[in-house]
Tab-separated table of C-alpha atoms in Angstrom:
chain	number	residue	atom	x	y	z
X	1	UNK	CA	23.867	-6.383	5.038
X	2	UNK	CA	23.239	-3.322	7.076
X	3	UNK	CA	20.607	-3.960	9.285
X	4	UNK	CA	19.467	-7.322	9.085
X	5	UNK	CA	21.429	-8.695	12.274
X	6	UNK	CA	21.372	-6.993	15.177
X	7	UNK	CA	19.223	-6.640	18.373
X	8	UNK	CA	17.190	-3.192	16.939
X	9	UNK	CA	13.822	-4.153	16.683
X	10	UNK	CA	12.743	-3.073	13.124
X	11	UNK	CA	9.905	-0.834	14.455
X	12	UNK	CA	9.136	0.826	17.362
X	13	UNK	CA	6.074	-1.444	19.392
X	14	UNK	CA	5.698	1.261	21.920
X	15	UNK	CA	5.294	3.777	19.440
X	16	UNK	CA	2.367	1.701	17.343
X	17	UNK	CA	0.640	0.620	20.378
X	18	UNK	CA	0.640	4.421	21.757
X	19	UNK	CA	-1.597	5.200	18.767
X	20	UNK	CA	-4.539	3.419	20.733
X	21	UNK	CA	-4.501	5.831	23.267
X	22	UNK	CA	-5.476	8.688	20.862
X	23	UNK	CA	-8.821	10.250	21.473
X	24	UNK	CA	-11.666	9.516	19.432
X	25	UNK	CA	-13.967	12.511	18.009
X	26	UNK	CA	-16.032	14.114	14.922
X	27	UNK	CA	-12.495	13.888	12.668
X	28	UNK	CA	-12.973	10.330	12.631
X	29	UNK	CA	-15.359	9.449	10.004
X	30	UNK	CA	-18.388	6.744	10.881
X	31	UNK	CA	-17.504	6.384	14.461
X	32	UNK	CA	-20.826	7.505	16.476
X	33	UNK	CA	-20.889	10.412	19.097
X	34	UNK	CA	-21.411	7.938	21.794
X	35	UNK	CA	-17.216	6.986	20.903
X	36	UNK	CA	-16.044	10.832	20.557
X	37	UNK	CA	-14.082	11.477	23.857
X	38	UNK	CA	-12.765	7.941	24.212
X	39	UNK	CA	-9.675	6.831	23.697
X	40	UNK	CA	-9.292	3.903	20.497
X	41	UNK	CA	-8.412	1.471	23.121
X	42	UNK	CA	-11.429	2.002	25.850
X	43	UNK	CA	-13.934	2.390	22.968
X	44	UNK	CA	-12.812	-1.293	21.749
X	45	UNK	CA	-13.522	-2.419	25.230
X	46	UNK	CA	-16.945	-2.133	25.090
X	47	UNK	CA	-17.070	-4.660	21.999
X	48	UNK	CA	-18.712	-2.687	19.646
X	49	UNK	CA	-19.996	-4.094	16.193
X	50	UNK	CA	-19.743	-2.947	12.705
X	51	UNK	CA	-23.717	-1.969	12.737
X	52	UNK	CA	-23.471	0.142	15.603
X	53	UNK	CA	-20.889	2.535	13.343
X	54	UNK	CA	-22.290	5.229	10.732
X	55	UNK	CA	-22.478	4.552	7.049
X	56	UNK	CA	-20.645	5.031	4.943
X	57	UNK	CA	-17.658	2.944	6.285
X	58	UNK	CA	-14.723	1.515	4.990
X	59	UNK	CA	-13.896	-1.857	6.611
X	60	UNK	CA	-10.958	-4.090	7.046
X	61	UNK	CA	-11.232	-8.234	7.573
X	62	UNK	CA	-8.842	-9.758	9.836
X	63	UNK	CA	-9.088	-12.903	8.509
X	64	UNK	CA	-8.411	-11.712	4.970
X	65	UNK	CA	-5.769	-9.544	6.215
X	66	UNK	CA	-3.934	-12.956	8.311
X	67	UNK	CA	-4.501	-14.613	4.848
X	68	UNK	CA	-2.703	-12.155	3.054
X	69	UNK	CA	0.150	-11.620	5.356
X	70	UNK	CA	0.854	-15.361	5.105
X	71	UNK	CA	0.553	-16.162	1.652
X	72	UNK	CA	2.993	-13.521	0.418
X	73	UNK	CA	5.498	-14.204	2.788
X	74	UNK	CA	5.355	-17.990	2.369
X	75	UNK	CA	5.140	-17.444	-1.773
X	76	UNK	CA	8.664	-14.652	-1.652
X	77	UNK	CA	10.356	-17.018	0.457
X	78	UNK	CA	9.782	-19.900	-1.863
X	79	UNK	CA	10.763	-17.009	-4.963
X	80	UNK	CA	14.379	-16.418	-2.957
X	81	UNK	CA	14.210	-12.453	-2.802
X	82	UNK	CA	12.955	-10.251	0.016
X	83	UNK	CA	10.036	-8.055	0.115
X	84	UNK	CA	9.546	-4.185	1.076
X	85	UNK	CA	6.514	-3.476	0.787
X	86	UNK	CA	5.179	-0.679	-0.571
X	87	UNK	CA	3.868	0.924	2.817
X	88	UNK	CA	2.469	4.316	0.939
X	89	UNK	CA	-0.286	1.520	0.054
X	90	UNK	CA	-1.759	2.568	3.511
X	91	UNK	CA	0.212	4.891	5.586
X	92	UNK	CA	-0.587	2.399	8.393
X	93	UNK	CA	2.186	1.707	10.983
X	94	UNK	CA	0.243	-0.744	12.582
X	95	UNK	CA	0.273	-2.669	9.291
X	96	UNK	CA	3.825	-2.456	8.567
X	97	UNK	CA	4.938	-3.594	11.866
X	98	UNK	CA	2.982	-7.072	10.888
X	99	UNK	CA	4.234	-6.814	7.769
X	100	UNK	CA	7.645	-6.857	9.714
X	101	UNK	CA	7.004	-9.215	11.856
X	102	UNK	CA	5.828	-11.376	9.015
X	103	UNK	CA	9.802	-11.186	7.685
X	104	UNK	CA	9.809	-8.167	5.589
X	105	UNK	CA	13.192	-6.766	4.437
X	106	UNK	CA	12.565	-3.233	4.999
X	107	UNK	CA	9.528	-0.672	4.237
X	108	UNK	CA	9.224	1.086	1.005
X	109	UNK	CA	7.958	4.687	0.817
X	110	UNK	CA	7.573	7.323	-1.817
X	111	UNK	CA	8.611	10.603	-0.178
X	112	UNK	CA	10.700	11.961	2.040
X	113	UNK	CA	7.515	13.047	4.148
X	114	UNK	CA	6.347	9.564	4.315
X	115	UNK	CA	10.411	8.210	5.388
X	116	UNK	CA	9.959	10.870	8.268
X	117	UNK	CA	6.187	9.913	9.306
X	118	UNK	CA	7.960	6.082	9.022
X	119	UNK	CA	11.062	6.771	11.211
X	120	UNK	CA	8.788	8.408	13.893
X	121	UNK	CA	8.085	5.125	14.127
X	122	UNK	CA	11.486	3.681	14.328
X	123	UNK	CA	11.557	1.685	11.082
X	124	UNK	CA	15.019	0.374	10.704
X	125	UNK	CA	15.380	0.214	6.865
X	126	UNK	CA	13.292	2.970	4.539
X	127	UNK	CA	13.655	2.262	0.611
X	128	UNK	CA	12.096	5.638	-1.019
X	129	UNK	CA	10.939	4.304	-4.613
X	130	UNK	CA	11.761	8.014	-5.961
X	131	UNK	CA	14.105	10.374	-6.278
X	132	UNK	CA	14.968	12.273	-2.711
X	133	UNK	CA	15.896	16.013	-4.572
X	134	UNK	CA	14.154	18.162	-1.639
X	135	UNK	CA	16.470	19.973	0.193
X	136	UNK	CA	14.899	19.585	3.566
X	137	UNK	CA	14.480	16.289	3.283
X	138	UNK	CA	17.696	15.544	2.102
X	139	UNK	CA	19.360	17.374	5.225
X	140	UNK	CA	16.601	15.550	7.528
X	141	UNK	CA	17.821	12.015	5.955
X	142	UNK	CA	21.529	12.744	6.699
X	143	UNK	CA	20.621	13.904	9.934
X	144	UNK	CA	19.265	10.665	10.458
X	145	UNK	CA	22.054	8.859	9.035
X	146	UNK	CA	24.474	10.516	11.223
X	147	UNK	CA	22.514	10.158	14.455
X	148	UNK	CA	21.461	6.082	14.051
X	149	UNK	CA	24.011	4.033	12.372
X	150	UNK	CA	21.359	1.322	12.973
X	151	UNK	CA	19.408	3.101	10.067
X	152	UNK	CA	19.513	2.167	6.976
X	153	UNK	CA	17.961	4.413	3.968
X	154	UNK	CA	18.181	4.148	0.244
X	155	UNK	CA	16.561	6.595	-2.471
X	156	UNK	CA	16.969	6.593	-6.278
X	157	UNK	CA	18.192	8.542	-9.028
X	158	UNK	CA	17.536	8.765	-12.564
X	159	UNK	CA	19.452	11.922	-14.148
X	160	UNK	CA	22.630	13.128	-13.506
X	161	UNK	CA	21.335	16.367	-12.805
X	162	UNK	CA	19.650	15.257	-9.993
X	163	UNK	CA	22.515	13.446	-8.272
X	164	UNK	CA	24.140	16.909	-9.003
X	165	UNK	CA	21.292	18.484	-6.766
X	166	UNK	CA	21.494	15.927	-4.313
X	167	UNK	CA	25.069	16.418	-3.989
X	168	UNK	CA	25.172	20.083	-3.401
X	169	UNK	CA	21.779	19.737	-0.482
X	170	UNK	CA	24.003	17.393	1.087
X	171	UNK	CA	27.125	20.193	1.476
X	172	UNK	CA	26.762	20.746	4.763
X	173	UNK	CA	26.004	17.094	6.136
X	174	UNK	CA	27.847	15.856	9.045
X	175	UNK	CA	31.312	14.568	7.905
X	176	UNK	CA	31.461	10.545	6.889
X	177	UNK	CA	27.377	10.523	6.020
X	178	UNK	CA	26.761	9.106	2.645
X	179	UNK	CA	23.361	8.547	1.151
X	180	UNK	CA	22.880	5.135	-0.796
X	181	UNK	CA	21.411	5.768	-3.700
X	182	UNK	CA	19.727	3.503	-6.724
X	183	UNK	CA	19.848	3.798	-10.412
X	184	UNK	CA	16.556	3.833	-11.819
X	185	UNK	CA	15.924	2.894	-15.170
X	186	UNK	CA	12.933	3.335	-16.612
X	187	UNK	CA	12.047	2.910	-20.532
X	188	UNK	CA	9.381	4.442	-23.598
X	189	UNK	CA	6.166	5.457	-22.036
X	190	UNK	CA	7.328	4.572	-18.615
X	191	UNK	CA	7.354	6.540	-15.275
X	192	UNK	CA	10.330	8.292	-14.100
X	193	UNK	CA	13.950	6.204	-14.254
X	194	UNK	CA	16.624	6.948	-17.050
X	195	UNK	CA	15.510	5.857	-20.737
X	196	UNK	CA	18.422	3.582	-21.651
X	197	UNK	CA	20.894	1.604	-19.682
X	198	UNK	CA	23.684	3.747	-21.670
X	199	UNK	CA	21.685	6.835	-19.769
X	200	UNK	CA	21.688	4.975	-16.528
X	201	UNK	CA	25.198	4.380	-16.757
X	202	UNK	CA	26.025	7.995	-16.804
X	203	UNK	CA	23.980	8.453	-13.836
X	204	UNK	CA	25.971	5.610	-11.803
X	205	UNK	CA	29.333	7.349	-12.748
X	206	UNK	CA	28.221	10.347	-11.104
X	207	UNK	CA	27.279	8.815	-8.154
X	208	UNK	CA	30.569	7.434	-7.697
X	209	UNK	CA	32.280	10.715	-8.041
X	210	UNK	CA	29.743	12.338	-5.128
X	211	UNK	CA	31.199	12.888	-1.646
X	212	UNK	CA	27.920	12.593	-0.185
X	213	UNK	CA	26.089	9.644	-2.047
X	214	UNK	CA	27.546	6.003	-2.890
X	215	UNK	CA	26.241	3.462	-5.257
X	216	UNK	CA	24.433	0.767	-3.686
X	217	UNK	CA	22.072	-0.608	-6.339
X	218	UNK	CA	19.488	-0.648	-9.271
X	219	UNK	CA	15.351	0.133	-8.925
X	220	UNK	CA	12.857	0.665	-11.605
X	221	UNK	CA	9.152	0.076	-12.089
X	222	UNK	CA	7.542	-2.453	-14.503
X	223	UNK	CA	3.661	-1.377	-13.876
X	224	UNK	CA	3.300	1.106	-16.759
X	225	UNK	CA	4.489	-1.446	-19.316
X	226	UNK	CA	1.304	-3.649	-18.974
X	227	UNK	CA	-2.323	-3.499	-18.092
X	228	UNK	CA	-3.062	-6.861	-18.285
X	229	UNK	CA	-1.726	-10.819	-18.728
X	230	UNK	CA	-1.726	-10.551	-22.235
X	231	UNK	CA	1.148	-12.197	-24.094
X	232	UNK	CA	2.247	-8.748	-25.545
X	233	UNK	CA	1.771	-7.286	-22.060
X	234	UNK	CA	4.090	-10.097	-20.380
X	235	UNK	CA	6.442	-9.670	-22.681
X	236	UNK	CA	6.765	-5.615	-22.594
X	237	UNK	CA	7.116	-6.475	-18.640
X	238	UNK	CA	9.744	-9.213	-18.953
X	239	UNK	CA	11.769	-7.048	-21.550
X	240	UNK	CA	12.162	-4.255	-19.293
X	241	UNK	CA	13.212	-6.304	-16.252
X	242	UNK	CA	15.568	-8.037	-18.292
X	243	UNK	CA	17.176	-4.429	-19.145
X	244	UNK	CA	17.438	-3.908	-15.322
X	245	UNK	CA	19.618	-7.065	-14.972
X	246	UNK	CA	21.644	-6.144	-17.763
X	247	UNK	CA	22.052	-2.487	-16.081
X	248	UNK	CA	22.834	-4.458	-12.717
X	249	UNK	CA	25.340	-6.772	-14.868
X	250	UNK	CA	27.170	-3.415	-15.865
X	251	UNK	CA	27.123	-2.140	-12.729
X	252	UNK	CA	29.100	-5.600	-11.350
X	253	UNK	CA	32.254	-4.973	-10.053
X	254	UNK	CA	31.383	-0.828	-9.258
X	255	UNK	CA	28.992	-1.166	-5.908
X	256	UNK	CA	31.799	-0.347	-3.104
X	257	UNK	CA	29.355	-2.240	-0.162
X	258	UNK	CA	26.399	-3.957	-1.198
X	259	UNK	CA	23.893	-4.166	-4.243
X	260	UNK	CA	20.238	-3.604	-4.457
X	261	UNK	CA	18.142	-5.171	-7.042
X	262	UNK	CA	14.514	-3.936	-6.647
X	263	UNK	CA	11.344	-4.163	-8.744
X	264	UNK	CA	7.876	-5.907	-8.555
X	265	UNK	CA	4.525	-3.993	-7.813
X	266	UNK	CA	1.392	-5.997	-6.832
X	267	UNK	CA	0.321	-6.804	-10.084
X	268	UNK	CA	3.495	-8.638	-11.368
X	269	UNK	CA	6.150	-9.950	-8.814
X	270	UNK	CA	5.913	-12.745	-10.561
X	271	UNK	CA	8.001	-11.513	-13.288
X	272	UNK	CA	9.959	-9.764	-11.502
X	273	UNK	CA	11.183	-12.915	-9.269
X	274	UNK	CA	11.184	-14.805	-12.490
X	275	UNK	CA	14.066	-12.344	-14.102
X	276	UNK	CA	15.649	-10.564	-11.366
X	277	UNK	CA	16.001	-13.276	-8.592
X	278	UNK	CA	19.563	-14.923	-10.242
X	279	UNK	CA	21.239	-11.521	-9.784
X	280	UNK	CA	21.640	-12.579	-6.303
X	281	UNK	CA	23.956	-14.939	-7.712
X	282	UNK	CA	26.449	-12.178	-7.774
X	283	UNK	CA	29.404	-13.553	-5.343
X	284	UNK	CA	31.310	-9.912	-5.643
X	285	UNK	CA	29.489	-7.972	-3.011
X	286	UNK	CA	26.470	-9.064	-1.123
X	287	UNK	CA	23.295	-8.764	-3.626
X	288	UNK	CA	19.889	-8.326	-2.559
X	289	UNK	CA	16.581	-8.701	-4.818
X	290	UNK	CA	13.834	-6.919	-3.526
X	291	UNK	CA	10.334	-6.875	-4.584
X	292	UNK	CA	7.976	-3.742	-3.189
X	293	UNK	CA	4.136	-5.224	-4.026
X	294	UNK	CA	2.685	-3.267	-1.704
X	295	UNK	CA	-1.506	-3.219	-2.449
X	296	UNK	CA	-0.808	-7.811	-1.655
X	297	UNK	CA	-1.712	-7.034	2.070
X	298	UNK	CA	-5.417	-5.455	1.458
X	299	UNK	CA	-6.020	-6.802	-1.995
X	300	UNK	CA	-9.483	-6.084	-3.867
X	301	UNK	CA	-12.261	-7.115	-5.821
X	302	UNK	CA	-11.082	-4.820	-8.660
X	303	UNK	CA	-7.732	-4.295	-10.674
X	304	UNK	CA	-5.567	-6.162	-8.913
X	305	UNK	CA	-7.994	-9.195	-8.434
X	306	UNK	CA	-7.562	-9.444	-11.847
X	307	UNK	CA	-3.364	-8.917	-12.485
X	308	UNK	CA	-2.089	-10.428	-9.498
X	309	UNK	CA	-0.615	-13.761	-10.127
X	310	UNK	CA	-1.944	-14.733	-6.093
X	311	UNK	CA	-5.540	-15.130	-7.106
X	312	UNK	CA	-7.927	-18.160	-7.291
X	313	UNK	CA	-7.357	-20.367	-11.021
X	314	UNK	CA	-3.422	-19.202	-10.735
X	315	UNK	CA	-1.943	-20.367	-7.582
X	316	UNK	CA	-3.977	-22.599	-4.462
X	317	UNK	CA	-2.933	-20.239	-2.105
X	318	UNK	CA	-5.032	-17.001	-3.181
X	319	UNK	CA	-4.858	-13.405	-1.684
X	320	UNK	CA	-8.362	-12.383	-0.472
X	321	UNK	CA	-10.111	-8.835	-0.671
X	322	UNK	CA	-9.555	-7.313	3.085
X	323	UNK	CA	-12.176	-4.443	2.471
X	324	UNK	CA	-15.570	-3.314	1.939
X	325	UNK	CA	-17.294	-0.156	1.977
X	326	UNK	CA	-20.748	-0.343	3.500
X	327	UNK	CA	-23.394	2.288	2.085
X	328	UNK	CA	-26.748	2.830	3.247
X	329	UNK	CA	-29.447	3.450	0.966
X	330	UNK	CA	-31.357	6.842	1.353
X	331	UNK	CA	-33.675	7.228	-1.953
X	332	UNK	CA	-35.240	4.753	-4.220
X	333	UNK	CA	-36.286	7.362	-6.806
X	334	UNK	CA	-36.375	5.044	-9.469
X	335	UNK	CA	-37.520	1.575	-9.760
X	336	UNK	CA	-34.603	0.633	-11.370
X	337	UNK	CA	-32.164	3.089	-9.425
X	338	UNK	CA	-30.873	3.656	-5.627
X	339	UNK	CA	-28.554	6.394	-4.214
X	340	UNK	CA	-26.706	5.347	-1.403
X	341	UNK	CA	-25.062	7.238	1.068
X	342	UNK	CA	-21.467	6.739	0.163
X	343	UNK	CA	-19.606	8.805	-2.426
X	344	UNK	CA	-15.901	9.824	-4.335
X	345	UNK	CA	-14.908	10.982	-0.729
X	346	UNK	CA	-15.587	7.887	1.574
X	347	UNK	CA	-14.643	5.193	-1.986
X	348	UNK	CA	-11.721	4.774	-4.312
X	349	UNK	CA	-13.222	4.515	-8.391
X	350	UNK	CA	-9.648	5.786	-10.222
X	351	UNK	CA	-9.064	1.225	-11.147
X	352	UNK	CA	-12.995	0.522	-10.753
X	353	UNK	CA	-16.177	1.018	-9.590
X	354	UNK	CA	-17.419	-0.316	-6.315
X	355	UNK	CA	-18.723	-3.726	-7.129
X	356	UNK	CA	-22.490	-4.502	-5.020
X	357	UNK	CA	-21.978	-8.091	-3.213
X	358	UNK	CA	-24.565	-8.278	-0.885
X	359	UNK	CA	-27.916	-6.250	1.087
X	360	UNK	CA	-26.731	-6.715	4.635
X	361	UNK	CA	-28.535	-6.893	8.011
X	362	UNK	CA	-26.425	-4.106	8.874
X	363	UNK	CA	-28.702	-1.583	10.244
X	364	UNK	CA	-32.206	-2.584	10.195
X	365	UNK	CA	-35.287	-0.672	8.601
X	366	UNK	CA	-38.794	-0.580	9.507
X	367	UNK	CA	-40.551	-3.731	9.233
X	368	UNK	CA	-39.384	-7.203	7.986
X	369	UNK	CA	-35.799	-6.831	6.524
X	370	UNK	CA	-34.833	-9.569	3.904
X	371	UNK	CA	-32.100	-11.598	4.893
X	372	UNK	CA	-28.869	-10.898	4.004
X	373	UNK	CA	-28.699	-11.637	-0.238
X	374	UNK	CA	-26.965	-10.733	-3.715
X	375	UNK	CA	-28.948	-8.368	-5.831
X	376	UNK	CA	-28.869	-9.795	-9.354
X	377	UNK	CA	-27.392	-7.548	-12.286
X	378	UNK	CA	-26.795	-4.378	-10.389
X	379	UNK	CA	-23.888	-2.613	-10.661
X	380	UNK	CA	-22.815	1.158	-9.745
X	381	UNK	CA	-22.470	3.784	-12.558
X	382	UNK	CA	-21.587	6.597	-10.891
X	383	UNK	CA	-20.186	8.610	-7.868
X	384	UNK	CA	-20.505	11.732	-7.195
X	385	UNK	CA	-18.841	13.167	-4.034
X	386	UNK	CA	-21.026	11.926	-1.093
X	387	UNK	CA	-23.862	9.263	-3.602
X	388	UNK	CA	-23.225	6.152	-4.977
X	389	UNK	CA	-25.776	5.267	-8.215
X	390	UNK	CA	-26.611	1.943	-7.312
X	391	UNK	CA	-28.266	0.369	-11.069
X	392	UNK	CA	-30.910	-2.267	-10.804
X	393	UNK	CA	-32.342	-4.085	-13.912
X	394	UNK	CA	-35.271	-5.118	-13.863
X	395	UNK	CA	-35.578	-3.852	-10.225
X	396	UNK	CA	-34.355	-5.248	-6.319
X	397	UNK	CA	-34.731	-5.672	-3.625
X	398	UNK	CA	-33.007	-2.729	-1.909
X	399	UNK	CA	-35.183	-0.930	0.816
X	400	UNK	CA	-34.550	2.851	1.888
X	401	UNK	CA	-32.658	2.249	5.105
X	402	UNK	CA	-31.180	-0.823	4.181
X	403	UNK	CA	-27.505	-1.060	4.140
X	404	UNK	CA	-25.390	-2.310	0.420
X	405	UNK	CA	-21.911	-4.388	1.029
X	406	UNK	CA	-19.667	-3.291	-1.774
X	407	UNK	CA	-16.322	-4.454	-3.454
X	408	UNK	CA	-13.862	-2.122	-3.633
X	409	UNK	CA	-10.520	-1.547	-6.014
X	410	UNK	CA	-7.487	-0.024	-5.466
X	411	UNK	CA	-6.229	0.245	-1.724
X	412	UNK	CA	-4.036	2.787	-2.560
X	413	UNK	CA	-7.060	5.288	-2.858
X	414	UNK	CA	-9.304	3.835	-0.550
X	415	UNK	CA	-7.334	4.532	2.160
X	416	UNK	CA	-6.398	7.843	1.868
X	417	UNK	CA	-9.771	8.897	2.813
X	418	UNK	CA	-9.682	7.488	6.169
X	419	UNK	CA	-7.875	8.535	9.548
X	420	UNK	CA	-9.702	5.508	11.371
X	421	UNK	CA	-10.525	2.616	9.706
X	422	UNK	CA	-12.530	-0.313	11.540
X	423	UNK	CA	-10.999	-3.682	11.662
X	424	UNK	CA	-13.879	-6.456	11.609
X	425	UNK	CA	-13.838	-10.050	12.675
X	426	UNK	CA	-15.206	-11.316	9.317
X	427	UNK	CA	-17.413	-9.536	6.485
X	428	UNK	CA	-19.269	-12.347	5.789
X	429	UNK	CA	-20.801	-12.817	9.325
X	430	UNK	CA	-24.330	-11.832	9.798
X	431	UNK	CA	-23.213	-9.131	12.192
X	432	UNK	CA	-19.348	-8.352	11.983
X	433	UNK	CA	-18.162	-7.359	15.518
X	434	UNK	CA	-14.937	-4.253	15.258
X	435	UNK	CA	-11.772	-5.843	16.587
X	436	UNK	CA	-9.208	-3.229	16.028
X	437	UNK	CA	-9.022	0.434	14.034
X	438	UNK	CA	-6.171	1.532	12.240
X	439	UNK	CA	-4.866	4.679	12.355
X	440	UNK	CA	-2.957	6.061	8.945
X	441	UNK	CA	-0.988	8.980	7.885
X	442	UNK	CA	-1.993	10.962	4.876
């Protein structure tokens, strides 16, 4: 398989540790003025902690995050495929080169923008989880074809129109450069992909007769055909992945190098190592089964704390939450009600609202500060862009100045809002000290 021998390290180190030396200022959200003007790297030398940052802040936990890293890599080994993950999740090269280093395949990315931010990089192997139709991007990706035969990038397709488009961008491409392209299939009320495997079919035949593209697998998506563990829900999910064999099973015989079988977000991978992973099998050219769970690596507290089959009561080696958001509270105008300081910019609340788990020590107030406790029955109703409505029945104890841990769901939008986000030793230590920052790309 292209790319997984070889002495080409899988990402550039020198590029990821450079990022350290970047200089800190007023961009960077929660880091204090006495940091702006430093480098990343010298402010970590003076040790900071957590409370010594501005609120709001959006956290990391090493030790969740070393968790996390291990447990899915131990649990696809033990499946038999290989894992991309979805690195759009975060945007973070810092965490895909662990996530290489842990023994991932390859990264998966949803536009060409985010391939180009990746190959800055040097990431070996790109899988774009979407159709590649932009001509710039197309020429940039057979520019980078032709210039690193090390590199190894695959995109989908889902309409024969498309691979018509594709084909003509790709006209003036350096002679010899093809672009490996997936079928996607998709299915009723689904994302993008073709709606039948007859339709996918047609799409596969005109990949074969493009001078620029060659056939090199099958992709699709099973998220939108379940929002929960129900048995209906399972079902709807296993029915569709068992149409992507079947399209792979047609397509036996047809891939000229290699084949590509790829599903599995983070809420199912289950399934999709359940039905896909005996395609493999397939002694006629080399046959890969890739998953792309991407939101494993950060977890949450929210939505996928409750799909994911890697949680607590479904397998004894459970993914843990890796973030927090850490509010402060600034009015108590209600003895039932506090606004805190944090809002729709600083949080993600598209899967959930931020969940309140504890009143911290972070940042003490005037006079005696409770020790670090749950507040019973309080939950958030609402954010607006820069408050969070903090609800307490029946009242807490939740002083102006002090500062509110809270769950979060959804990595995918929490960190998006974040150029630098502080890595901490532990969140459940009475003062977390800031190990690392990572820097992402949005």
């Amino acid at each position: 398989m292209i790319g997984d021998t070889g002495t080409v390290p899988a990402i550039r180190a020198d590029a990821v540790a450079a990022l350290h030396d970047r200089v800190i200022g007023p961009e960077h959200k929660a880091l204090p003025p006495a940091a702006w003007g430093r480098t990343v790297r010298e402010y970590l030398a003076t040790g900071p902690y957590l409370d010594e940052l501005q609120t709001p802040v959006l956290t990391i936990d090493r030790a969740a995050l070393d968790n996390n890293l291990a447990v899915m890599a131990d649990w696809v080994s033990a499946a038999g495929v290989r894992l991309a993950p979805h690195g759009k999740t975060t945007m973070s090269p810092q965490l895909w080169a662990e996530q290489l280093a842990a023994g991932a395949w390859g990264i998966t990315l949803a536009t060409g923008w985010q391939a180009q931010v990746a190959r800055r990089f040097g990431v070996r192997r790109i899988l774009i989880a979407n159709t590649l139709v932009d001509p710039a991007g197309l020429r940039w990706a057979a520019a980078e074809l032709a210039d690193d035969p090390e590199f190894d990038l695959l995109c989908w397709a889902d309409d024969v129109v498309t691979v018509e488009a594709m084909d003509r961008h790709l006209a003036g491409a350096p002679a010899g450069v093809r672009v490996s392209v997936l079928v996607e299939l998709g299915g009723p009320r689904g994302r993008t992909g073709a709606r039948s495997v007859a339709a996918a079919l047609e799409v596969a035949g005109a990949i074969e007769r493009s001078d620029h593209l060659e056939l090199a697998g099958v992709g699709g998506y099973e998220g939108p055909f379940a929002r929960d563990r129900s048995p209906a829900g399972l079902a709807a999910v296993r029915g569709y992945l068992d149409e992507l064999a079947r399209l792979h099973g047609e397509l036996r015989g047809r891939y000229p190098r290699r084949a590509i079988v790829t599903a599995g977000g983070s809420a199912f991978p289950d399934l999709a190592a359940e039905r896909l992973a005996a395609t493999a099998a397939d002694a006629e050219v080399p046959t890969t089964v890739v998953l792309r769970s991407g939101a494993y690596l950060i977890h949450d507290d929210g939505f996928y704390a409750g799909l994911s089959p890697l949680i607590a009561g479904r397998t004894d080696r459970p993914l843990r939450s890796a973030m927090h958001g850490w509010a402060r509270t600034v009015s108590r105008p209600e003895p039932e009600l506090a606004l805190l300081d944090a809002g729709k910019r600083d949080f993600p609340y598209d899967e959930g609202m931020p969940v309140p788990q504890l009143v911290s020590r972070f940042g003490e107030v005037p006079g005696e500060m409770p020790v670090p406790h749950h507040i019973p029955n309080a939950h958030v109703s609402k954010l607006n862009d820069q408050h969070t409505f903090l609800r307490l029945p029946g009242g807490g104890d939740v002083p102006i100045g002090s500062v509110v841990r809270l769950g979060l769901s959804h990595p995918c939008t929490a960190f998006d809002k974040w150029r630098l986000i502080p890595v901490i030793d532990d969140a459940g230590a009475e003062r977390p000290r800031v190990v690392d920052f990572l820097h992402t790309f949005f």
